[in-house]
Coordinates of N, CA and C in Angstrom, one line a residue:
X1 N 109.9 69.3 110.6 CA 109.0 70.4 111.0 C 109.8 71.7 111.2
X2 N 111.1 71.9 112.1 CA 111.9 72.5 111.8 C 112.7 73.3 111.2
X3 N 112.7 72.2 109.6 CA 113.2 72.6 108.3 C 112.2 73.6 107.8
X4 N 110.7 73.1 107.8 CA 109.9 73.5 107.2 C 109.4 75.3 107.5
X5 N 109.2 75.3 109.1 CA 109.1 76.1 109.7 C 110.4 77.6 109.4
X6 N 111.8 77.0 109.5 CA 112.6 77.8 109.2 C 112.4 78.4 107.6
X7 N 112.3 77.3 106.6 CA 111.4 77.7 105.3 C 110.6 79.1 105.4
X8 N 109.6 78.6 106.1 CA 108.5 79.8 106.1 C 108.9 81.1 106.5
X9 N 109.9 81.3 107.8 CA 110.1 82.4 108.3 C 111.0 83.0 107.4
X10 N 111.7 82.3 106.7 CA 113.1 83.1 106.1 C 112.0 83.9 104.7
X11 N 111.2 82.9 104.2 CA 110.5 83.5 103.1 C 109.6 85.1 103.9
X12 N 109.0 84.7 104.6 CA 108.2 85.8 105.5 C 109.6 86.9 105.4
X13 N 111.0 86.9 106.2 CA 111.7 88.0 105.9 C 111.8 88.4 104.6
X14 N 112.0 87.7 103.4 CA 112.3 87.9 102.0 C 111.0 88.8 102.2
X15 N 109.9 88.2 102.0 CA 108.5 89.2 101.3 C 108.6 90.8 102.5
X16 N 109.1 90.8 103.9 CA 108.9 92.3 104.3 C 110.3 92.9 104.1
X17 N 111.3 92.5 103.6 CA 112.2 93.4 103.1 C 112.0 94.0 102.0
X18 N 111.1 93.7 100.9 CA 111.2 94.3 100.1 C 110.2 95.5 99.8
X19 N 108.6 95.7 100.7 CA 108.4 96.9 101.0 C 109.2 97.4 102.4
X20 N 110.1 97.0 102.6 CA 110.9 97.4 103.7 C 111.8 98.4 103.4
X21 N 112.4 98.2 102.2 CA 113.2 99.1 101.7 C 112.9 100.2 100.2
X22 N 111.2 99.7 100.0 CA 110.8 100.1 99.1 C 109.7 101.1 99.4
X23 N 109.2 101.4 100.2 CA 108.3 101.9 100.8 C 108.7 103.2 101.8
X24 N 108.1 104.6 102.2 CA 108.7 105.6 102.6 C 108.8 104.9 104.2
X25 N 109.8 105.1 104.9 CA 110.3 105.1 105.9 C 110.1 106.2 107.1
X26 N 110.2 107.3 105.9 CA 110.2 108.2 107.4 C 109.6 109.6 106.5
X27 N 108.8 110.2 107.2 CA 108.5 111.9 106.4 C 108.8 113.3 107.3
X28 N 109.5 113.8 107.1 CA 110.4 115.0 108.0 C 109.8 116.2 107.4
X29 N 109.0 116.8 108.6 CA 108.2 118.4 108.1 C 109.4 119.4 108.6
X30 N 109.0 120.4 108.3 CA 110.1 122.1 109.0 C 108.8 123.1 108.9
X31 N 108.7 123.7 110.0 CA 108.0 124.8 110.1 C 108.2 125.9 110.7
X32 N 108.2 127.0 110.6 CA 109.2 128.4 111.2 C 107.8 129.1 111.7
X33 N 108.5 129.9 112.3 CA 107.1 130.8 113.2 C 107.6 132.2 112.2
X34 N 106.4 132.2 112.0 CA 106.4 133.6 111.0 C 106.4 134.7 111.8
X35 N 106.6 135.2 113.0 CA 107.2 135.9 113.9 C 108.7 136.0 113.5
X36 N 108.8 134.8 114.0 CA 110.4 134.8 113.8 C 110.9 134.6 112.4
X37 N 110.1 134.4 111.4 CA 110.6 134.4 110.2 C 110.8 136.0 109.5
X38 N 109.8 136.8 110.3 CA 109.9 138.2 109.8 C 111.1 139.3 110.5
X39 N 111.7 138.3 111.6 CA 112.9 139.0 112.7 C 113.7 138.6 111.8
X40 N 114.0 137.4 111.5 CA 115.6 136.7 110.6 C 115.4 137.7 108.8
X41 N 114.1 138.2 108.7 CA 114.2 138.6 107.1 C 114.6 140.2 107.7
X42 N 114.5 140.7 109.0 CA 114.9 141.9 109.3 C 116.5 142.4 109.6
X43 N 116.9 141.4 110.1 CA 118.1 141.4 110.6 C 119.0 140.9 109.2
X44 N 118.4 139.7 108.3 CA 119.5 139.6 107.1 C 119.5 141.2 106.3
X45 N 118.6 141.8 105.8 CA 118.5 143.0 105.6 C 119.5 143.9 105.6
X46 N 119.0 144.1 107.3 CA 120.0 145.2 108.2 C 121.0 145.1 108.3
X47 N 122.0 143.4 107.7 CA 123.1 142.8 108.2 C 124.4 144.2 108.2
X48 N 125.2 144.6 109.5 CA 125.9 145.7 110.0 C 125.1 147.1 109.5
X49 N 124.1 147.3 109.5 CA 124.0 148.8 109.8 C 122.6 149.0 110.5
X50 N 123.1 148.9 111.8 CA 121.8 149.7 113.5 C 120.9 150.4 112.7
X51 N 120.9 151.3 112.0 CA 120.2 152.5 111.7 C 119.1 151.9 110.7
X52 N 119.0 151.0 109.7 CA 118.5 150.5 108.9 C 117.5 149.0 109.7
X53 N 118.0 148.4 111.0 CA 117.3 147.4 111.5 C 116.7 148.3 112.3
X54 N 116.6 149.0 112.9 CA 115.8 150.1 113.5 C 115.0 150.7 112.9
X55 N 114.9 151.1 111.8 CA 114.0 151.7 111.0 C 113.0 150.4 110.6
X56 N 113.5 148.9 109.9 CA 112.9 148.0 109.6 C 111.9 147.6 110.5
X57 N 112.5 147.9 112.0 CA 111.8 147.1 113.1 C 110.5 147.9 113.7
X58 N 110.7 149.3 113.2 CA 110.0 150.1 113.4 C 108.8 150.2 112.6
X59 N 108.9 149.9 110.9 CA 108.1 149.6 110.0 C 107.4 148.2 110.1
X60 N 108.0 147.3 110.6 CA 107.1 145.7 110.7 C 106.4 145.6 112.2
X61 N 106.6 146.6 113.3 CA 105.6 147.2 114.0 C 104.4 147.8 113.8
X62 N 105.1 148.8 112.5 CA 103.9 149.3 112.5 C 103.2 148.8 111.8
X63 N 103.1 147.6 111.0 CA 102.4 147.2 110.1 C 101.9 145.4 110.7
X64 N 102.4 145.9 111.9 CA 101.8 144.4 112.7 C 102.3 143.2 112.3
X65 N 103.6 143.0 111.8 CA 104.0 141.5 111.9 C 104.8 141.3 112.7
X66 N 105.3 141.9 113.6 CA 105.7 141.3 114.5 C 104.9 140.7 116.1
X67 N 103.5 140.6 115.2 CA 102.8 140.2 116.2 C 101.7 138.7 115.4
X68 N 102.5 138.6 114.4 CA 101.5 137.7 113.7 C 102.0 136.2 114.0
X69 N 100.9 135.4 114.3 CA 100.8 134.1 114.6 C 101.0 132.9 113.7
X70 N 101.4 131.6 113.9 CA 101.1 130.8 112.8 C 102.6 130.2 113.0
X71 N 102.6 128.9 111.8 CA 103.7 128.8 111.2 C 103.6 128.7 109.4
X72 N 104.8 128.5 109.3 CA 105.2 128.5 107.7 C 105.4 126.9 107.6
X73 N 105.3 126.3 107.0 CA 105.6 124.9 106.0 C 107.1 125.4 105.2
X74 N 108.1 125.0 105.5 CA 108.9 125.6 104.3 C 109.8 124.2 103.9
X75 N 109.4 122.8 104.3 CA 109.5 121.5 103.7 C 108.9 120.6 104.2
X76 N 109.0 119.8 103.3 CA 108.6 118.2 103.5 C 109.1 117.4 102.7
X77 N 110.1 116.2 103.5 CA 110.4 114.8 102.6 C 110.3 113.8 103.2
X78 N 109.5 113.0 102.4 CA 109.1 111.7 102.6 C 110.1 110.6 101.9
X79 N 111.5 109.7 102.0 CA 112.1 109.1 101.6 C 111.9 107.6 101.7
X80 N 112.3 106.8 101.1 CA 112.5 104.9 101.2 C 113.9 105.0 101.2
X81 N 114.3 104.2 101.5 CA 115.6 103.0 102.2 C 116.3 102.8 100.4
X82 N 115.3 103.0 99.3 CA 116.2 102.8 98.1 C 116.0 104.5 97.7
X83 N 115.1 105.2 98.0 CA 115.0 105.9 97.3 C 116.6 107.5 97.9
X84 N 116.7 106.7 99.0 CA 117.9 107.6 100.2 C 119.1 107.1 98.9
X85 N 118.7 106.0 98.8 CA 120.1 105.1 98.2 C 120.2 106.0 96.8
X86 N 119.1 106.4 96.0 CA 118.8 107.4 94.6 C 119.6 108.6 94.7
X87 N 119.3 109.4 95.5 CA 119.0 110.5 96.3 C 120.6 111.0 96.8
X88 N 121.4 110.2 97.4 CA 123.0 110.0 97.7 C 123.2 109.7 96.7
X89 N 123.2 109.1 95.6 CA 124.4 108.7 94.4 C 123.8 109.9 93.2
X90 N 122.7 110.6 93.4 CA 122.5 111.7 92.4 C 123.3 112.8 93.0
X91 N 123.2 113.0 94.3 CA 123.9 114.1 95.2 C 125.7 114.2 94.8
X92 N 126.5 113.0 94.3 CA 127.5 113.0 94.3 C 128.1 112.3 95.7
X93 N 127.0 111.5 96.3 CA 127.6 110.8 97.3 C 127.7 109.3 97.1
X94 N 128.6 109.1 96.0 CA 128.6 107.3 95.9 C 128.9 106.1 96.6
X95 N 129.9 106.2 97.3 CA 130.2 105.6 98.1 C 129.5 105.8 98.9
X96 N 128.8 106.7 99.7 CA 127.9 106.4 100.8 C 126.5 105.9 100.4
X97 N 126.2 106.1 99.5 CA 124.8 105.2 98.2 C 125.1 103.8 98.3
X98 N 126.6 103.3 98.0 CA 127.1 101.8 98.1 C 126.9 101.3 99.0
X99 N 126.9 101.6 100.0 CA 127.3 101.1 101.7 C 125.9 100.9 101.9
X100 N 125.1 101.7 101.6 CA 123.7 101.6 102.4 C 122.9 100.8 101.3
X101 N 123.3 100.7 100.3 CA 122.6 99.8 99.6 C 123.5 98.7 99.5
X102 N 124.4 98.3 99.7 CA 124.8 96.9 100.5 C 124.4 96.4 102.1
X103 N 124.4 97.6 102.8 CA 124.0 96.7 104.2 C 122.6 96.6 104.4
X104 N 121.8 97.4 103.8 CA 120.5 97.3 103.6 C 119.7 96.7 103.0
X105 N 120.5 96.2 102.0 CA 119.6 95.6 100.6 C 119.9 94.3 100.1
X106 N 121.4 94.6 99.1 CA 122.6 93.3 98.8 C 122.2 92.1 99.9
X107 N 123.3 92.5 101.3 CA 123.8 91.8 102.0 C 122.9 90.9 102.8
X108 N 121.6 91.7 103.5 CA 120.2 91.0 103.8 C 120.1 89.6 102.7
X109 N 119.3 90.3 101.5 CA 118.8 89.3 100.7 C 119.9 87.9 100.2
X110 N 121.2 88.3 100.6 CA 122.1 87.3 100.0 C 122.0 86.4 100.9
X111 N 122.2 86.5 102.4 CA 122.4 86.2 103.9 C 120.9 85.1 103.7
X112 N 119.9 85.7 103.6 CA 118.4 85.1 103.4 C 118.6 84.2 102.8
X113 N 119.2 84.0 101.4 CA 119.1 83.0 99.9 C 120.3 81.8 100.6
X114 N 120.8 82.2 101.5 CA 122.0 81.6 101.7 C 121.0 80.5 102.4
X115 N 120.5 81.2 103.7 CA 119.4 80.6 104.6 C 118.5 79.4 103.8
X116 N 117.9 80.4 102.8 CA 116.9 79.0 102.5 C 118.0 78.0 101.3
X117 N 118.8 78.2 100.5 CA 119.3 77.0 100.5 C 119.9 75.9 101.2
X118 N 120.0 76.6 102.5 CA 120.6 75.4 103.3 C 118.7 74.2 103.9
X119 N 118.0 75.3 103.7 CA 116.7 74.2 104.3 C 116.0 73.4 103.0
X120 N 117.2 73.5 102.0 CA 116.5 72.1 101.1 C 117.4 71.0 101.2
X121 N 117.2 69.7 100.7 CA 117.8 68.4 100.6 C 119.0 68.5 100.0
X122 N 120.0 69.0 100.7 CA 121.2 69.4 100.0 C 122.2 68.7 100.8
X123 N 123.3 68.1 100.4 CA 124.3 67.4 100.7 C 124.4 67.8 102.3
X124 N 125.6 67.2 103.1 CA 125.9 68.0 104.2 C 127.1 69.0 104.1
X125 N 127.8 68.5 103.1 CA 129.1 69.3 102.8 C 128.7 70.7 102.0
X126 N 127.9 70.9 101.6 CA 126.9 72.0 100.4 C 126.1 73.0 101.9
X127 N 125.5 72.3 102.8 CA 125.4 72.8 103.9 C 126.1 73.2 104.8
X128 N 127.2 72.6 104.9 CA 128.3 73.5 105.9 C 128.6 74.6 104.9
X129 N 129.2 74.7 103.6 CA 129.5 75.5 103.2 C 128.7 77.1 103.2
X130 N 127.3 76.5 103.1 CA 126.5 77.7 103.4 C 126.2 78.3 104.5
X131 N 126.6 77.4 105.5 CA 126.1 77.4 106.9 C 127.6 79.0 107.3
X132 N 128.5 78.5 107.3 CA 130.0 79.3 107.0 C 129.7 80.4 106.4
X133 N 129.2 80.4 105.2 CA 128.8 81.8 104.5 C 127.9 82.6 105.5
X134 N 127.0 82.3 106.0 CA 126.1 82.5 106.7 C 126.0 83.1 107.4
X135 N 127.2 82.6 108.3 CA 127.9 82.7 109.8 C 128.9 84.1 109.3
X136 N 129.1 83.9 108.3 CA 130.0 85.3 108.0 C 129.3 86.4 107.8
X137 N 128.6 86.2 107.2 CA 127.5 87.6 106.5 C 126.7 87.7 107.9
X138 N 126.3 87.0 109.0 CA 125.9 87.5 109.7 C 126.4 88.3 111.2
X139 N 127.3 88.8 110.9 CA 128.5 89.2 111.4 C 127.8 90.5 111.4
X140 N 127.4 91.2 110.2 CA 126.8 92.5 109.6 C 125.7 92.7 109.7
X141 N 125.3 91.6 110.6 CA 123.5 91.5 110.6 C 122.9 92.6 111.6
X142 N 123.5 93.3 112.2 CA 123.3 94.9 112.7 C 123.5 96.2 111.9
X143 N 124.0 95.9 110.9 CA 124.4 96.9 109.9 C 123.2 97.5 109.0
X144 N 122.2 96.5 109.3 CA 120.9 97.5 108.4 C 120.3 98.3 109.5
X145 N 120.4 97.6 110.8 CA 119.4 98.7 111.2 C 120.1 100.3 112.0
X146 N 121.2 100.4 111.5 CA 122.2 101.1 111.4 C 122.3 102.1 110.5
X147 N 121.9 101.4 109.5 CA 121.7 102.2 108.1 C 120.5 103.0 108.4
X148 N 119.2 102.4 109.2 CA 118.1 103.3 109.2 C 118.7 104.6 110.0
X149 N 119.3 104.3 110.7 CA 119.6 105.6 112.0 C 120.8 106.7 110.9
X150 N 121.4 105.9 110.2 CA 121.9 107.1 109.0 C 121.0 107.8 108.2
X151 N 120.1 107.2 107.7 CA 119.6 107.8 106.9 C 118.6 108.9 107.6
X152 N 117.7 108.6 108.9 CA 117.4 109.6 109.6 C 117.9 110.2 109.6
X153 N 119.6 110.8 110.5 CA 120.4 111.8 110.5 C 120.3 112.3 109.4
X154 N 120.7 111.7 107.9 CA 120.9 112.5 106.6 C 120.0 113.4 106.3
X155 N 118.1 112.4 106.6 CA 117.5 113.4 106.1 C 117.4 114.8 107.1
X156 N 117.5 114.6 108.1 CA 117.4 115.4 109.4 C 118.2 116.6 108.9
X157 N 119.5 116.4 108.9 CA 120.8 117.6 108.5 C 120.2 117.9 107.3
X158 N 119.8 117.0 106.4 CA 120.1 118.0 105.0 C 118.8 118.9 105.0
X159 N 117.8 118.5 105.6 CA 116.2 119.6 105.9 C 117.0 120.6 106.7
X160 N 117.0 120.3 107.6 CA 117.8 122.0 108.8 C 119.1 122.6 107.9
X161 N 119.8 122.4 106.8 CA 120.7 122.9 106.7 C 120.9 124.2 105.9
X162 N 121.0 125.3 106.6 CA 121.2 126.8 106.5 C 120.1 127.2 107.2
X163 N 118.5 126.8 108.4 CA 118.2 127.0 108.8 C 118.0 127.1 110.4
X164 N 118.8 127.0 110.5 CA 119.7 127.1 112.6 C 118.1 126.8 113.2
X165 N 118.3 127.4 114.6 CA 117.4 127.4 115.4 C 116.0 127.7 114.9
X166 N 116.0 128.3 113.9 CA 114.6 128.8 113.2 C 113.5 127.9 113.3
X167 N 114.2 126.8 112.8 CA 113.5 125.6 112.0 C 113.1 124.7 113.0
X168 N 111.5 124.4 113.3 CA 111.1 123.0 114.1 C 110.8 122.2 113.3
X169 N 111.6 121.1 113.6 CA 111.0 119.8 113.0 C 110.2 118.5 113.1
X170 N 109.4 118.2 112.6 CA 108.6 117.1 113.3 C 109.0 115.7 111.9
X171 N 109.4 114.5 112.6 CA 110.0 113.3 112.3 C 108.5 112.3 112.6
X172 N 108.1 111.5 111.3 CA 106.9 110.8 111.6 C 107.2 109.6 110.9
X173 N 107.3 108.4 111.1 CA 107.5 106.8 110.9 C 106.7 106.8 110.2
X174 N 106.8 106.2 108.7 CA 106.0 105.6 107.5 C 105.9 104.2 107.7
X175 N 105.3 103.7 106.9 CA 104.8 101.6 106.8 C 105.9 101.4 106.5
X176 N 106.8 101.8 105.9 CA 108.1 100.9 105.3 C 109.1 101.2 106.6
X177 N 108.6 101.7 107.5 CA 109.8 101.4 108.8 C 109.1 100.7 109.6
X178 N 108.3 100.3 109.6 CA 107.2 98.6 110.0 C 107.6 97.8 109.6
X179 N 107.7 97.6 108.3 CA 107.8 96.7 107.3 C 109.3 96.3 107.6
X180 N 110.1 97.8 107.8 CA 111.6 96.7 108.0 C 112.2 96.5 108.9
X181 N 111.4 96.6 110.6 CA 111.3 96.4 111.8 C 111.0 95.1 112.2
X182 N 110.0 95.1 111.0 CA 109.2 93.4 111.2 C 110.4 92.3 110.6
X183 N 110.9 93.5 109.5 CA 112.0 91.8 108.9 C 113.4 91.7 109.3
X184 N 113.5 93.3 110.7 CA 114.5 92.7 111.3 C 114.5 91.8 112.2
X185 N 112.8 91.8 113.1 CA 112.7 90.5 113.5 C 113.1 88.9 112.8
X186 N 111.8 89.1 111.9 CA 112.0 88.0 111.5 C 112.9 86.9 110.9
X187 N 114.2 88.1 110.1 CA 115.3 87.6 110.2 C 116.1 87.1 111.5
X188 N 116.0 88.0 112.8 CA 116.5 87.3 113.9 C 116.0 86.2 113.9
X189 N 114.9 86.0 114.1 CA 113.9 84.5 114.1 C 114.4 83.5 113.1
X190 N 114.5 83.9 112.1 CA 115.4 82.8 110.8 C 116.3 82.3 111.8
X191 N 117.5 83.5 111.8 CA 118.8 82.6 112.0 C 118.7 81.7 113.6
X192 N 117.7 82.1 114.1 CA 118.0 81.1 115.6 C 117.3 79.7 114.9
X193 N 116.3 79.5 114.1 CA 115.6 78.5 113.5 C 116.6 77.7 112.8
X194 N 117.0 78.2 111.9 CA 118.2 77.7 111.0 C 119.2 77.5 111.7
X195 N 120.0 77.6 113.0 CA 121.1 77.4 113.8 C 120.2 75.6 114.4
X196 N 118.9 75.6 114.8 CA 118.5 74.7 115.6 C 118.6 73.7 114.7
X197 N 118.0 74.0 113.6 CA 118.3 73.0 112.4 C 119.3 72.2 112.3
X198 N 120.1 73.3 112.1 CA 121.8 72.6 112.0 C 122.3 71.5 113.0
X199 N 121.8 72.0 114.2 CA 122.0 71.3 115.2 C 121.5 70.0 115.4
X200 N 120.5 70.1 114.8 CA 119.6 68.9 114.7 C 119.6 68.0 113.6
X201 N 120.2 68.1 112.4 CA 120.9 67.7 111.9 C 122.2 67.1 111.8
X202 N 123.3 67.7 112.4 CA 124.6 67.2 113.0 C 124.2 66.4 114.1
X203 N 123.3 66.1 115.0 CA 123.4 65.4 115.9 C 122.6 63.3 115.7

């Protein structure tokens, strides 16, 4: 019952990692107050000469935008866990494309396959072996959701970047950071299932 049970849950992780990492994660808007977008287009301008942001400031008075309401949209990106992975290796960032598509992707699915080979009718010596593999790869078993908190920052910095204080941002969770919240559960859930197993088997 055990065996079977540990079965089901490792497959349940397999099927939500894969809209887990396939699916948008996270969507990051920027919006500027067109107030203050019309002060930063006055002052780049004027950049060192008083006499010319004074005359500007005098002109966008008179013409009422310094009193105008609103904001501006000036992005939106919506990314997945592969598509961050696209995204860094087109950028010229490979090694850091590697890493997150090994701790997020690779190293999961391997750790999983490892898992359910060990809950079929397999030798005991074929089981420790896997059981070892297991035990190693799960060493890293914090390393994906680690990767989500990088890729946040990435998209975060690379939206704000040359836009300072201007820029408000609003950060909104997509299904695919559900999806791979749920299989970092459920993966926890595997490996305590699969450890009882073991146990219950050696004994």
């Amino acid at each position: 019952m055990n065996r079977l049970l540990s079965f089901v849950v490792i497959l349940a992780s397999l099927a939500l990692l894969v809209p887990g990492v396939t699916q948008p994660i996270l969507t990051l808007s920027g919006t500027i107050e067109k107030s203050e977008l019309t002060q930063a287009g006055i002052e780049h301008l004027a950049e060192g000469s008083p006499n010319a942001k004074e005359m500007l400031s005098m002109m966008s008075s008179m013409l009422g935008l310094d009193t105008i309401e609103g904001e501006v949209e000036v992005f939106q990106k919506t990314r997945s866990i592969l598509g961050t992975v696209e995204e860094l290796y087109h950028s010229g960032n490979i090694l850091v494309a590697a890493l997150v598509g090994l701790f997020s992707i690779i190293i999961p699915v391997i750790k999983l396959s490892f898992m359910l080979i060990q809950q079929l009718p397999i030798s005991r010596q074929i089981s420790n072996k896997m059981s070892l593999l297991t035990n190693f790869i799960g060493k890293w078993s914090m390393a994906d959701v680690f990767i989500v908190a990088v890729i946040v920052s990435y998209m975060a910095g690379n939206a704000s970047a040359g836009m300072g204080a201007l820029l408000n941002t609003q950060a909104n969770f997509e299904v695919g950071f559900y999806y791979f919240s749920a299989y970092c559960i459920f993966s926890i859930l595997s490996g305590i299932l699969v450890n009882q197993t073991a146990k219950n088997r050696a004994s």
